[in-house]
PDB file of C-alpha atoms in Angstrom:
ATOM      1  CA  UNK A   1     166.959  83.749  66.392  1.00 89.00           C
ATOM      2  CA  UNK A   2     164.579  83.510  63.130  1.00 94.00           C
ATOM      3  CA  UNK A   3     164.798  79.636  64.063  1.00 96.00           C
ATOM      4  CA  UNK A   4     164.066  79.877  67.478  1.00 96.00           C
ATOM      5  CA  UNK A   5     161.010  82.150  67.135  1.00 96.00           C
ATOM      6  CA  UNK A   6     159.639  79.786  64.209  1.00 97.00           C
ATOM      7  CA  UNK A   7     160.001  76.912  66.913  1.00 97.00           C
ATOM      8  CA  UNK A   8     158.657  79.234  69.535  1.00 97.00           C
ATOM      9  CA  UNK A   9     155.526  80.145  67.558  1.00 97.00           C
ATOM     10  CA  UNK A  10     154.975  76.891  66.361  1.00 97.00           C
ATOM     11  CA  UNK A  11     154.683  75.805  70.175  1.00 97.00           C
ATOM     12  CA  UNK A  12     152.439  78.479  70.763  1.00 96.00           C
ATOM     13  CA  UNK A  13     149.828  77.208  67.904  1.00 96.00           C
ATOM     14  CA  UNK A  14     149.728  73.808  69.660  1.00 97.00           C
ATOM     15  CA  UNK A  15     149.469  75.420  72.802  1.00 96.00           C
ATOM     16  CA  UNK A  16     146.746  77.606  71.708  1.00 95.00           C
ATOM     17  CA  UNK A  17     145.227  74.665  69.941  1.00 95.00           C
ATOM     18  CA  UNK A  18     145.510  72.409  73.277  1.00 95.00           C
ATOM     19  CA  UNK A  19     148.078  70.362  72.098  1.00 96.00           C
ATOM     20  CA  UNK A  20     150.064  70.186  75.232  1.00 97.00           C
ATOM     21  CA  UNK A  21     152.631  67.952  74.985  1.00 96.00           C
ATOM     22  CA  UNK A  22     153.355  69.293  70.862  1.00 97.00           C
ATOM     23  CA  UNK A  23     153.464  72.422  72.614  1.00 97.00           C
ATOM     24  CA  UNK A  24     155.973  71.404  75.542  1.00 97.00           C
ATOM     25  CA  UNK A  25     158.299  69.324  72.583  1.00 98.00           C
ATOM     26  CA  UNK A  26     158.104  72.660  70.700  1.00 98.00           C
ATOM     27  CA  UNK A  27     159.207  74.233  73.004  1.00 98.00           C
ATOM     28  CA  UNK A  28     161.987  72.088  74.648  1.00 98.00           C
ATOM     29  CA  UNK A  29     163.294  72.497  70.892  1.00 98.00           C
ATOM     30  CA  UNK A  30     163.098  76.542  71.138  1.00 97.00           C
ATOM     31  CA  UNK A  31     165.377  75.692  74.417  1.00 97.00           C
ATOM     32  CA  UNK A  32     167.890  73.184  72.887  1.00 97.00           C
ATOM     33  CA  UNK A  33     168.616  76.095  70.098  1.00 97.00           C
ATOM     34  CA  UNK A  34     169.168  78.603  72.620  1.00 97.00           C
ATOM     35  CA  UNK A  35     169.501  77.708  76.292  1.00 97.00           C
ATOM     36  CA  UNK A  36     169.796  81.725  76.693  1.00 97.00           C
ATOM     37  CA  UNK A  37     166.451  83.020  76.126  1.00 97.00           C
ATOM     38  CA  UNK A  38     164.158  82.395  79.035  1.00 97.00           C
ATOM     39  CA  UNK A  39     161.376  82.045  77.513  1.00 97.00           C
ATOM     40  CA  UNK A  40     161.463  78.455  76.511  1.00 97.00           C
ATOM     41  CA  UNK A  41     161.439  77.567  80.111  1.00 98.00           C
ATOM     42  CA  UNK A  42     158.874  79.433  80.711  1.00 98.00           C
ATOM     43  CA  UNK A  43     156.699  77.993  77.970  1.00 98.00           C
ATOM     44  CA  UNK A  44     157.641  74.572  78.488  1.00 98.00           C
ATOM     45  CA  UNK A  45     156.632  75.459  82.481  1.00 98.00           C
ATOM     46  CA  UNK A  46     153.278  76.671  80.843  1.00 97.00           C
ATOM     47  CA  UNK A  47     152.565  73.371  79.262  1.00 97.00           C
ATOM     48  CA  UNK A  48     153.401  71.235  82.142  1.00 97.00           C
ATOM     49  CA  UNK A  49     150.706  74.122  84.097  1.00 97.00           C
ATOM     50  CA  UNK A  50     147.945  73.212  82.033  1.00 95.00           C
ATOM     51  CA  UNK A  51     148.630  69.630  82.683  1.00 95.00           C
ATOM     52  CA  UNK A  52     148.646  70.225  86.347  1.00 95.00           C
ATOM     53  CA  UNK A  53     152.513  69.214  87.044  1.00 97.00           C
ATOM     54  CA  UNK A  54     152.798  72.269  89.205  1.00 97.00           C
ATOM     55  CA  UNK A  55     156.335  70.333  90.987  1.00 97.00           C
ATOM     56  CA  UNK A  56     157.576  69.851  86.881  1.00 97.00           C
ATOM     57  CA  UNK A  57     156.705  73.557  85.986  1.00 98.00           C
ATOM     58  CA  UNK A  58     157.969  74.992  89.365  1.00 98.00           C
ATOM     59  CA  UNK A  59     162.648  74.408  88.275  1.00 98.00           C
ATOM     60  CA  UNK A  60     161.772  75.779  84.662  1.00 98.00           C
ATOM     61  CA  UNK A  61     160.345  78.969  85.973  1.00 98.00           C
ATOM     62  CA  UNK A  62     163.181  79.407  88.388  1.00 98.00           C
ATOM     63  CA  UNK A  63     165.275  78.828  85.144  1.00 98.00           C
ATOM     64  CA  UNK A  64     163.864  81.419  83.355  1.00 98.00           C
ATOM     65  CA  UNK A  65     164.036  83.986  86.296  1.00 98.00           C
ATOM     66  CA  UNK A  66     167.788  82.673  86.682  1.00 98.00           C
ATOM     67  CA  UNK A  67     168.374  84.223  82.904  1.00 98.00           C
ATOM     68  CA  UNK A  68     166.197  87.015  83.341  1.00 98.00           C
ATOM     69  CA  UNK A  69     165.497  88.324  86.860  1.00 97.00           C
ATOM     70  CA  UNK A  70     162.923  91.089  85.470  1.00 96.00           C
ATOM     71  CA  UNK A  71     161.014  88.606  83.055  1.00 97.00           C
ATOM     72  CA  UNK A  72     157.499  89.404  84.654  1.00 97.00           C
ATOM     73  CA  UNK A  73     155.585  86.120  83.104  1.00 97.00           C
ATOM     74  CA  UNK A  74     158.108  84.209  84.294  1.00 98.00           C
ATOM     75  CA  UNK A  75     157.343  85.295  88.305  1.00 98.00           C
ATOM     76  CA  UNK A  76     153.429  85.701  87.588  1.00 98.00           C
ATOM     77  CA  UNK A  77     153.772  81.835  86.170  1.00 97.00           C
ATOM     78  CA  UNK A  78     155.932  81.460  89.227  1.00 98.00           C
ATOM     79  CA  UNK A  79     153.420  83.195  91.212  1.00 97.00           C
ATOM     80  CA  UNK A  80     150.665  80.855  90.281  1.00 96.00           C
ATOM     81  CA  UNK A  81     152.630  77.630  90.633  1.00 97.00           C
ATOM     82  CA  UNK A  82     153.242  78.561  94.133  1.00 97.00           C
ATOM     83  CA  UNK A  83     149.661  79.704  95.014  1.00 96.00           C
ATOM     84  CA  UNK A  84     148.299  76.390  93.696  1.00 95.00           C
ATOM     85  CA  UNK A  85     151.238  74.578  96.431  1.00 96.00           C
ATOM     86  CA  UNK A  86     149.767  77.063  99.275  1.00 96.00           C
ATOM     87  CA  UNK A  87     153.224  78.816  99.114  1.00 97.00           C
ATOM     88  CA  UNK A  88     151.463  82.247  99.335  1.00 98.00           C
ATOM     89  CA  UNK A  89     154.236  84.286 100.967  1.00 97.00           C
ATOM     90  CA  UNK A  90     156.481  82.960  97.951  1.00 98.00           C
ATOM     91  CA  UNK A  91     153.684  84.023  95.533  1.00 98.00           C
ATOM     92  CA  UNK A  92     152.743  86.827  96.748  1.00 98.00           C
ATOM     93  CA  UNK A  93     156.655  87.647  96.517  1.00 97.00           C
ATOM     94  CA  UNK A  94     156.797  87.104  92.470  1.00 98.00           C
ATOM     95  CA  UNK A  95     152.944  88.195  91.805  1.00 98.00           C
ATOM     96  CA  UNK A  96     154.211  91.686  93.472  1.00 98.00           C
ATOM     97  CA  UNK A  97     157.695  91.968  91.228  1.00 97.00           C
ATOM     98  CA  UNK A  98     155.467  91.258  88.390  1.00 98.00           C
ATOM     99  CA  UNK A  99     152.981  94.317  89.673  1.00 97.00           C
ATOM    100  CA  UNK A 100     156.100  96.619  89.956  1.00 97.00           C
ATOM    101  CA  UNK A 101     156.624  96.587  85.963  1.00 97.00           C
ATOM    102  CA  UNK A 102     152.613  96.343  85.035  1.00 97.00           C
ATOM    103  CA  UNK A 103     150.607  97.917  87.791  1.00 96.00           C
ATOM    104  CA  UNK A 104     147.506  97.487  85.920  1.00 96.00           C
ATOM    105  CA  UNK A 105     148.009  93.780  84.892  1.00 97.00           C
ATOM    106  CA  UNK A 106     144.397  92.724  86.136  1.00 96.00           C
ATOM    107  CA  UNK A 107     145.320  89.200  86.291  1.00 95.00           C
ATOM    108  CA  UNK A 108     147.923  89.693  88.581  1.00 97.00           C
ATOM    109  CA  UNK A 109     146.180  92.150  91.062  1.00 98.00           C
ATOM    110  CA  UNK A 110     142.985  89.466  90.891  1.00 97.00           C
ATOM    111  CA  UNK A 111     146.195  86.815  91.674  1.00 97.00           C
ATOM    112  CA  UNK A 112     147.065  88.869  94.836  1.00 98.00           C
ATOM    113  CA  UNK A 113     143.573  89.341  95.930  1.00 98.00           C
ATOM    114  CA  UNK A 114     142.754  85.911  95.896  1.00 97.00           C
ATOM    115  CA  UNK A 115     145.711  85.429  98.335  1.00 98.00           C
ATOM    116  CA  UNK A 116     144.978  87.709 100.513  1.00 98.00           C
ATOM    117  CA  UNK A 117     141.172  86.374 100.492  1.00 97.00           C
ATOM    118  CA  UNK A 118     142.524  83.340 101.546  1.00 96.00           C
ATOM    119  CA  UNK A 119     144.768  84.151 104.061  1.00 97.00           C
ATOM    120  CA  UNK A 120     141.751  86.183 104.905  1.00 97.00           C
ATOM    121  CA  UNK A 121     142.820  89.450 104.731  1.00 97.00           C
ATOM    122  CA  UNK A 122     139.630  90.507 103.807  1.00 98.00           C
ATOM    123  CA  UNK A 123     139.980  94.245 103.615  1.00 97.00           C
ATOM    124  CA  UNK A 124     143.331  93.729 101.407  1.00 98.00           C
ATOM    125  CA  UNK A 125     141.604  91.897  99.204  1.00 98.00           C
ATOM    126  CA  UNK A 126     139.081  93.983  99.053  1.00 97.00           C
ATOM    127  CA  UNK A 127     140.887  97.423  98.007  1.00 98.00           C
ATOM    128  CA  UNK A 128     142.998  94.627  95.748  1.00 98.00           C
ATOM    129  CA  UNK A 129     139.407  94.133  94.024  1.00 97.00           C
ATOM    130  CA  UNK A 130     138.402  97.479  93.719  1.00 97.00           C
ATOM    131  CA  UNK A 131     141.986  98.371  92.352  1.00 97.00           C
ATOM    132  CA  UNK A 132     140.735  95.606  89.402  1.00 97.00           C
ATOM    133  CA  UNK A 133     137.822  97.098  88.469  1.00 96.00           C
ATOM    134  CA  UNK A 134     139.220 100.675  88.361  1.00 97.00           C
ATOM    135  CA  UNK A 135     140.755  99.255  85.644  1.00 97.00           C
ATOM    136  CA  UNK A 136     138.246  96.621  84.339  1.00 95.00           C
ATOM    137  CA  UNK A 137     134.912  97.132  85.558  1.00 94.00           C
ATOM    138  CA  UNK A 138     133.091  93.999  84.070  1.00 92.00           C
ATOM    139  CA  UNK A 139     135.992  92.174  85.273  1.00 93.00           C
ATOM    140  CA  UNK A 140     134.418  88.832  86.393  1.00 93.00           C
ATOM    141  CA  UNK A 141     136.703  87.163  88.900  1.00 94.00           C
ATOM    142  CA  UNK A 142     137.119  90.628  90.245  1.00 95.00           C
ATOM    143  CA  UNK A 143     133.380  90.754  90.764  1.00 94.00           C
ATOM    144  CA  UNK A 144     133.160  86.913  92.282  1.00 95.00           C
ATOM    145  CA  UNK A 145     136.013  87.472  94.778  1.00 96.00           C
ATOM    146  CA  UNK A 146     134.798  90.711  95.428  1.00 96.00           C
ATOM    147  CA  UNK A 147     131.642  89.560  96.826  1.00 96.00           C
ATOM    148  CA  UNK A 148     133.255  86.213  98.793  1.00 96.00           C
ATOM    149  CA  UNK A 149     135.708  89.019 100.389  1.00 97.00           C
ATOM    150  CA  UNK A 150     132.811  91.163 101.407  1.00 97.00           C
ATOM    151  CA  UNK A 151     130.809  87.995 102.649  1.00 96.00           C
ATOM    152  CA  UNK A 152     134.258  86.738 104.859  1.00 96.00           C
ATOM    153  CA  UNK A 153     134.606  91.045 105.976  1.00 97.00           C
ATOM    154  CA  UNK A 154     130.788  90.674 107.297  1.00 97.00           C
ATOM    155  CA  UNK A 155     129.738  93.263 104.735  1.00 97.00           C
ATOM    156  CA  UNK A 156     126.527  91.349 103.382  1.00 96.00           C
ATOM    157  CA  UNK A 157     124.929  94.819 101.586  1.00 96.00           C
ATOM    158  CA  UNK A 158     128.068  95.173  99.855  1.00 96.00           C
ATOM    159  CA  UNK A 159     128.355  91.168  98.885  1.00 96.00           C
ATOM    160  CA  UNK A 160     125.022  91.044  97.164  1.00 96.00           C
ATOM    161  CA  UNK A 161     126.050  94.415  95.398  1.00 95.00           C
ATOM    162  CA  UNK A 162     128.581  92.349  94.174  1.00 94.00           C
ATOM    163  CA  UNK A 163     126.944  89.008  93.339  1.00 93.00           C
ATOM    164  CA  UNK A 164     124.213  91.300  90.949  1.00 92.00           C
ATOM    165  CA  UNK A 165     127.402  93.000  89.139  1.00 92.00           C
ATOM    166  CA  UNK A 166     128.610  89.281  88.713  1.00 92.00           C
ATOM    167  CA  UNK A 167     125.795  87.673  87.309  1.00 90.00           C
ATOM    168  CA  UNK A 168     124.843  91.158  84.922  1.00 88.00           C
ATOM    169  CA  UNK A 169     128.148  90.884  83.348  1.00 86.00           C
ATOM    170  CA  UNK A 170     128.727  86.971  83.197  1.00 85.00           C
ATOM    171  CA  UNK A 171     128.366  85.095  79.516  1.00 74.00           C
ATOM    172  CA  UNK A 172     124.497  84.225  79.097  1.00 69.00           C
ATOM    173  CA  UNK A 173     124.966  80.670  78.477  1.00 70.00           C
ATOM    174  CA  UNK A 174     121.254  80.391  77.172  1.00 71.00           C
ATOM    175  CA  UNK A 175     122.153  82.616  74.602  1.00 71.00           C
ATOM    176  CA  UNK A 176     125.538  81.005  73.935  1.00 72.00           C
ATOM    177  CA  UNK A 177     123.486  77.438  73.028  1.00 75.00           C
ATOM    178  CA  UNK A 178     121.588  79.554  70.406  1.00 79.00           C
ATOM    179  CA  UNK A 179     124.225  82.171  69.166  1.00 79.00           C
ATOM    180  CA  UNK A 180     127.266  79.173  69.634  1.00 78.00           C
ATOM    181  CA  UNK A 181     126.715  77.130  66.215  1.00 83.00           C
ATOM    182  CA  UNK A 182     125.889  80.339  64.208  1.00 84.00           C
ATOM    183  CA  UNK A 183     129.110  82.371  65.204  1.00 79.00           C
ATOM    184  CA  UNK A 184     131.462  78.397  65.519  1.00 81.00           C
ATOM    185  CA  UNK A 185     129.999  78.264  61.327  1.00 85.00           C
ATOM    186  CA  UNK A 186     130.853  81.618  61.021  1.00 84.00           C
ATOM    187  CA  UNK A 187     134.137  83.250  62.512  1.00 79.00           C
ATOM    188  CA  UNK A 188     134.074  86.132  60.343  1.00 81.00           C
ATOM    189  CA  UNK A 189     130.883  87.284  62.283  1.00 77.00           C
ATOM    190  CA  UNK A 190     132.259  85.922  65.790  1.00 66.00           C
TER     191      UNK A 190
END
């Protein structure tokens, strides 16, 4: 185990770093030392994610849920991978057995509601949306497809409510070109 975690968060620093494919070899290791613990699937799926090879990541994460039915990353990842393929019964499938163990995992619920937005299911998504930002409410993407889910329901009063909560609580990029080399020369203040 010590030896498979070292490997594991070694993978995870090249991951984090962008290093993709150091990532996914990191983590094929963490697999060939124990072909038992799901996630190494489900971090080699990751890497081949962020490369776009949905139809590579898709076996791993059915791997991983084949070790451990209840791993919730492993069906959000899942989740995902299948909403990118237009699969959105089958996503909407995992995205809700991950909900059952975090309710309040904003990512999934703003997973959901983007499914139901585009099945348009506009009032699902809708109450999905609000159910983010009981819990967030600066959430961005909550704010975005909140307004594009009010603009598909015909509630245009509503929608630009919406698109002013979006663009109050989104990053000030004019600020960012001013504050960015301070705070990238100084991570102790960042």
């Amino acid at each position: 185990p010590a030896l498979r975690g070292r490997w594991n968060d070694y993978g995870i620093g090249l991951y984090l770093q962008g290093d993709l494919r150091g990532a996914e070899a990191a983590f094929r290791t963490v697999m060939a030392i124990d072909p038992t613990y799901p996630d190494g699937p489900v971090n080699v799926a990751r890497a081949r994610l962020g490369e776009g090879d949905v139809d590579a990541a898709i076996p791993l994460l059915e791997q991983a849920i084949a070790l451990d039915p209840n791993l919730a990353k492993a069906h959000v990842f899942l989740g995902q991978a299948l909403m990118t393929l237009g699969e959105y019964d089958q996503a909407m499938t995992h995205l809700e057995t991950a909900r059952a163990q975090y309710p309040r995992d904003r990512v999934v619920l703003n997973r959901m509601g983007r499914i139901q937005f585009l099945r348009r299911q506009y009032d699902d998504a809708i109450a999905t949306f609000e159910a983010v930002l009981r819990i967030d409410p600066e959430d961005l993407d909550a704010h975005s497809n909140l307004m594009l889910s009010h603009r598909g329901a015909g509630h245009p009063d509503e929608a630009a409510r919406e698109l002013a909560l979006f663009e109050r609580f989104k990053a000030d990029e004019s600020a960012q070109a001013i504050t960015g080399p301070y705070l990238r020369a100084s991570p102790e203040d960042n």
